[in-house]
Each structure stands twice: as structure tokens, then as C-alpha cells.
Coordinates of N, CA and C in Angstrom, one line a residue:
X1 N 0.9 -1.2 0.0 CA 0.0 0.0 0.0 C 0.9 1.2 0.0
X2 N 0.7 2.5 -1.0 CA 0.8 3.3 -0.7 C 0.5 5.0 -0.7
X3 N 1.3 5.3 0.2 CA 0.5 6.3 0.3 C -0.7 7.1 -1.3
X4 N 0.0 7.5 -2.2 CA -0.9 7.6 -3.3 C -1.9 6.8 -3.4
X5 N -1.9 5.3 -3.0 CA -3.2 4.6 -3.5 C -4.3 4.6 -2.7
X6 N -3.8 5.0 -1.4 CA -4.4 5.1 -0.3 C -5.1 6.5 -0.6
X7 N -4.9 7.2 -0.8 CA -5.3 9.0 -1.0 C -6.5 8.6 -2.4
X8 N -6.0 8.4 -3.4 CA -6.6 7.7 -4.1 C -8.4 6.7 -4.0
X9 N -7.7 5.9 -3.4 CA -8.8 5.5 -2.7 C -9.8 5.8 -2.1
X10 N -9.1 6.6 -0.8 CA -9.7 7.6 -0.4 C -11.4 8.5 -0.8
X11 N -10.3 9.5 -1.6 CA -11.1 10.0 -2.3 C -12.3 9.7 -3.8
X12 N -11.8 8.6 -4.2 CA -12.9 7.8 -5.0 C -14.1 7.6 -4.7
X13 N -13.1 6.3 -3.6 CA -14.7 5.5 -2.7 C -15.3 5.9 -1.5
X14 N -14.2 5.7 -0.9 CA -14.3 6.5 0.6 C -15.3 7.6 1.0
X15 N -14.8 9.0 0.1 CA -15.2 9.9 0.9 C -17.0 10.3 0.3
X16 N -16.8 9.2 -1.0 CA -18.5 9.3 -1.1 C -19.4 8.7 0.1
X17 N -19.1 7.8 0.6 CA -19.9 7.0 1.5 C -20.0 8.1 2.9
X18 N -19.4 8.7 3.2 CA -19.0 8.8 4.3 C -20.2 10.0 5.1
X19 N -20.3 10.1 6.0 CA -21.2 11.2 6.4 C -20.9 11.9 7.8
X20 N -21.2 12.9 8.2 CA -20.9 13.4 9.3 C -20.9 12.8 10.3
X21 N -19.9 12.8 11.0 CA -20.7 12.0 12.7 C -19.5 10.6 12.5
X22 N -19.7 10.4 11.3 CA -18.5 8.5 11.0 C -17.9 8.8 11.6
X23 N -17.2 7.5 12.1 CA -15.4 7.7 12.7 C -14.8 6.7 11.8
X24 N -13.6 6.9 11.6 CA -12.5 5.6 10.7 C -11.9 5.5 11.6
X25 N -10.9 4.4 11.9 CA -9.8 3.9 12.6 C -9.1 3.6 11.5
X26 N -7.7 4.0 11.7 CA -6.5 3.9 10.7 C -5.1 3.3 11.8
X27 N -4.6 2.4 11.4 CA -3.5 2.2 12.3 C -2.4 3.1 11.8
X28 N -1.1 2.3 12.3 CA 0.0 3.2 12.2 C 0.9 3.5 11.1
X29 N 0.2 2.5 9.8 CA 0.9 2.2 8.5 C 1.3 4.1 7.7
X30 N 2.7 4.0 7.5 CA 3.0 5.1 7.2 C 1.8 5.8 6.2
X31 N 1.6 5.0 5.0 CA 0.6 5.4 4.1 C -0.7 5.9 4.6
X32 N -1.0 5.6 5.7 CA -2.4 6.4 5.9 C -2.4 7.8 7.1
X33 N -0.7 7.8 6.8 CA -0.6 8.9 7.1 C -0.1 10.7 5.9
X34 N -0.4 10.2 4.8 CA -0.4 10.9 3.8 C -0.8 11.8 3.4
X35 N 0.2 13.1 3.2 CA -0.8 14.0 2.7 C -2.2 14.3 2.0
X36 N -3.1 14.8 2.5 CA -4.6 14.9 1.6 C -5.8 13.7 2.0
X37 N -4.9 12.6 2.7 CA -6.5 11.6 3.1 C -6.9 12.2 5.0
X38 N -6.3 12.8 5.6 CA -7.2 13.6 6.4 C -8.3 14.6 6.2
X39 N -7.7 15.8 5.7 CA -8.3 16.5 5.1 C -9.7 15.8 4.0
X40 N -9.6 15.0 3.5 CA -10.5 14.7 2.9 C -11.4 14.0 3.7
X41 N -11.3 13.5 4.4 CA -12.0 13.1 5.1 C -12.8 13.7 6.4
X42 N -12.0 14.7 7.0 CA -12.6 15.9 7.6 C -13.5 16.5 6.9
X43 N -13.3 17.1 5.5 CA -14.5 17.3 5.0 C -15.5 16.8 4.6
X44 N -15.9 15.8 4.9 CA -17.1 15.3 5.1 C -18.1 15.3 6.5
X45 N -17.4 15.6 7.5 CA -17.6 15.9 8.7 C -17.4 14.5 9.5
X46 N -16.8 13.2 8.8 CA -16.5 12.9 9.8 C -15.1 12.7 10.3
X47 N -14.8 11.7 11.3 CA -13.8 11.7 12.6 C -12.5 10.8 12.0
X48 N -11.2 11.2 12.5 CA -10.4 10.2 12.0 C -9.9 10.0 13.1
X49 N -9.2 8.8 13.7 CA -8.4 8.4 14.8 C -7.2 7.1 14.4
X50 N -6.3 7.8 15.0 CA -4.8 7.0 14.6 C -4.8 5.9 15.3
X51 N -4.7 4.9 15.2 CA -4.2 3.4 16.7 C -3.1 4.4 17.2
X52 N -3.3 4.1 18.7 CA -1.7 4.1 19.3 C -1.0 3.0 19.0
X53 N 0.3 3.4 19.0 CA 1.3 1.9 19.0 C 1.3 1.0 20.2
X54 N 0.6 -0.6 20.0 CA 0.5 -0.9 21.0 C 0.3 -2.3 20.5
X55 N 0.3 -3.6 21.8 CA 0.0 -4.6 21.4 C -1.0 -4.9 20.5
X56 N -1.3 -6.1 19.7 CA -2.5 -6.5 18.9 C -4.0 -7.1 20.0
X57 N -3.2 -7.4 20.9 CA -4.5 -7.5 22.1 C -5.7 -6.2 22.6
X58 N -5.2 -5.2 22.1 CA -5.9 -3.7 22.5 C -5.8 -3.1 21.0
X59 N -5.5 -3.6 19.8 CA -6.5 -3.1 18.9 C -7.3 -3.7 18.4
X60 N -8.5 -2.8 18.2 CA -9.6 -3.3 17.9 C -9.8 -4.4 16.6
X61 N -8.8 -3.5 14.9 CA -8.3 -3.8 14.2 C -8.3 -5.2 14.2
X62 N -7.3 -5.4 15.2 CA -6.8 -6.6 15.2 C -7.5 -8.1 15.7
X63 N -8.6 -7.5 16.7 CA -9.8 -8.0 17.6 C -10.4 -8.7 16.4
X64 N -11.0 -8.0 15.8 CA -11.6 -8.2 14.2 C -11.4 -9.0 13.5
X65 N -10.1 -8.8 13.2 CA -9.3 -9.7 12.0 C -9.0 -11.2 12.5
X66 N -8.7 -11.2 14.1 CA -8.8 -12.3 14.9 C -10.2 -13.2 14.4
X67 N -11.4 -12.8 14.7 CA -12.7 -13.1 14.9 C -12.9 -13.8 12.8
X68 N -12.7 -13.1 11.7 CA -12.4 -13.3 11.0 C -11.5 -14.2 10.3
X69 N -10.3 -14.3 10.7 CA -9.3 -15.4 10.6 C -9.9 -16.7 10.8
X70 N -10.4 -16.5 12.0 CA -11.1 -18.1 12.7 C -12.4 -18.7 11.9
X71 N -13.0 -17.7 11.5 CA -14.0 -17.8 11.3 C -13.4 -18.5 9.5
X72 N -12.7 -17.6 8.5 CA -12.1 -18.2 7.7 C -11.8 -19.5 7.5
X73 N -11.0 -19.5 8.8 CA -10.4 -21.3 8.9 C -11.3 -22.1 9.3
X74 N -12.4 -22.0 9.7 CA -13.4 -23.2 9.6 C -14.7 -23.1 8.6
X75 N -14.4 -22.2 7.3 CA -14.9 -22.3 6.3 C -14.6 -23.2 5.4
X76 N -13.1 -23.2 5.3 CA -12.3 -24.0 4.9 C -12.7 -24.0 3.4
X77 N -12.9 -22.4 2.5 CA -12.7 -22.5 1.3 C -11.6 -22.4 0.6
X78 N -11.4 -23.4 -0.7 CA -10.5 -23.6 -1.2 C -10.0 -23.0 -2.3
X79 N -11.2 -22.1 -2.6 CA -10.7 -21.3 -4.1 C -11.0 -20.0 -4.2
X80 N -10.3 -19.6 -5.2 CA -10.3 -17.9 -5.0 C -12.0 -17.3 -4.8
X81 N -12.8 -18.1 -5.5 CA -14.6 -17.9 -5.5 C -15.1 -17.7 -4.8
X82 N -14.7 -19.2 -3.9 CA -15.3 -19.4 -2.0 C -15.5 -18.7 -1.6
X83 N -13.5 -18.1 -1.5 CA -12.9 -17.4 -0.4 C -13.4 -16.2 -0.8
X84 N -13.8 -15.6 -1.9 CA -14.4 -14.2 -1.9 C -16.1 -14.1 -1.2
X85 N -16.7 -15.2 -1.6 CA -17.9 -15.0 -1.6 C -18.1 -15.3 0.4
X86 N -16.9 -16.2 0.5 CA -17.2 -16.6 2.6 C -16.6 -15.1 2.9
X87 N -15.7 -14.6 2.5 CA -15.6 -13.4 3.3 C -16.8 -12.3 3.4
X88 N -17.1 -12.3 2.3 CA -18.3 -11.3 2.1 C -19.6 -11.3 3.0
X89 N -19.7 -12.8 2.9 CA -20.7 -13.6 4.1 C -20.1 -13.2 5.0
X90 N -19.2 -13.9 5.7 CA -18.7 -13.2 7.5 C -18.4 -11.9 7.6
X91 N -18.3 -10.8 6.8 CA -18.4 -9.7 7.2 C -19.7 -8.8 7.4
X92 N -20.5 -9.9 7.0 CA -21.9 -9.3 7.6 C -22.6 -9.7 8.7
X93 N -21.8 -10.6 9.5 CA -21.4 -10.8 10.8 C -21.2 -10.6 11.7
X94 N -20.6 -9.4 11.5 CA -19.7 -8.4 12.4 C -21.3 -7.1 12.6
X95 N -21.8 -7.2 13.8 CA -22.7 -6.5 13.8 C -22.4 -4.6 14.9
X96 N -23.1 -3.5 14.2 CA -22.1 -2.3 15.0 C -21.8 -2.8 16.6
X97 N -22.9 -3.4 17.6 CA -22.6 -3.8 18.6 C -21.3 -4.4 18.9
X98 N -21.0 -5.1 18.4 CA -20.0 -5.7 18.6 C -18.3 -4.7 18.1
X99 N -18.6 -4.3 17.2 CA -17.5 -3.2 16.2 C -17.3 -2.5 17.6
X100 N -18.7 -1.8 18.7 CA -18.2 -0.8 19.3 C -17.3 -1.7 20.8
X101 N -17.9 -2.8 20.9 CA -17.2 -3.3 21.8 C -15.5 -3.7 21.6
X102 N -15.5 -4.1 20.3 CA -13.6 -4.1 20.3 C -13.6 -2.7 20.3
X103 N -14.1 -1.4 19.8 CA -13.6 -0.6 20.4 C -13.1 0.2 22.1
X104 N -14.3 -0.2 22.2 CA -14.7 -0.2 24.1 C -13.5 -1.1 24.4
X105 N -13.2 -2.2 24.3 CA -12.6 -3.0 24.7 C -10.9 -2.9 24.7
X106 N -10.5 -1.9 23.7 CA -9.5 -1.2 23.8 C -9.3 0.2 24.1
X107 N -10.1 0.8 24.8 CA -10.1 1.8 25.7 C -10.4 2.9 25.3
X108 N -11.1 2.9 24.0 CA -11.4 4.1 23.3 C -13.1 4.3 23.5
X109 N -13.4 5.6 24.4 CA -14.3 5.6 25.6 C -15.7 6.4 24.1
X110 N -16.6 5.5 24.3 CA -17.9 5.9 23.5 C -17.9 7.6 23.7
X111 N -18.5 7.9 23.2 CA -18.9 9.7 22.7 C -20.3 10.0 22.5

């Protein structure tokens, strides 16, 4: 990833969906620290927040991708098809309740 494609991106997909009030979580990957994808994203009114550097136990990020991984591995698809169409399924899975809890859960206090 970089920075350009990220900005890019950004601004494509991103900042259409987005609406006032959102929050993103971005970890600590240099690239999404790039000129122009804050700002673009503040103008839409909503929120950006950096991960602190810190174990994978307290990001949420990571909470996620945990929950997902497993869930992967006892899908146990074997082809590029599957595996597109089971992720798409388990990520509708992931319900806000829960999104706010790995947040909660890593100490980033509701608003």
C-alpha cells in the first residue's frame, strides 16, 4: 500500500460513502498517514483516529481480523470464489454492537 493509492482511494470510494458523525480507525501504516486523506476526510464531517502503538491485544483492528481469521479457517474455502464470496458472508457478521465493543474493549471511551 501506498501512500498515493491510499489517498486515491480515499477519495474515490471513501469519501463518497461517508457522512458526518462517521469515525474511521486507521492504524499506524505510514501510508495512511499521507498528505490529503485527512483532510478529505474531515470534509465530510466525519472523525479520524490514529491506533496508538501498541500490542494487537488492544487493537480493535486486530480483535476483528482475529474473529475473522477463525471464522475463515473453519470455512475452509478452497478457491479464489469461495474465499471471496465466505468473506463477504462473515463480514456481515460483524454487527455495530459488537465493532463498538472491540472498540470499548480497547479503551477508546464511546462519545
Amino acid at each position: 500500500m501506498t501512500g498515493e493509492a491510499l489517498r486515491a482511494y480515499v477519495e474515490r470510494f471513501l469519501v463518497p460513502t461517508l457522512t458526518a458523525g462517521d469515525v474511521l480507525v486507521l492504524d499506524n501504516l505510514t501510508a495512511h498517514k499521507v498528505v490529503g486523506v485527512r483532510k478529505a476526510i474531515r470534509a465530510t464531517g466525519a472523525n479520524l483516529l490514529h491506533l496508538p502503538s501498541c500490542s494487537p491485544e488492544v487493537n480493535p483492528v486486530e480483535q476483528a481480523f482475529a474473529k475473522l481469521k477463525a471464522l475463515l479457517r473453519k470455512a475452509a474455502a478452497r478457491t479464489k470464489e469461495a474465499f471471496c464470496t465466505t468473506i463477504s458472508r462473515l463480514l456481515d457478521t460483524f454487527t455495530p454492537a459488537e465493532c463498538h465493543n472491540y472498540l470499548a474493549n480497547s479503551g477508546y471511551a464511546p462519545r
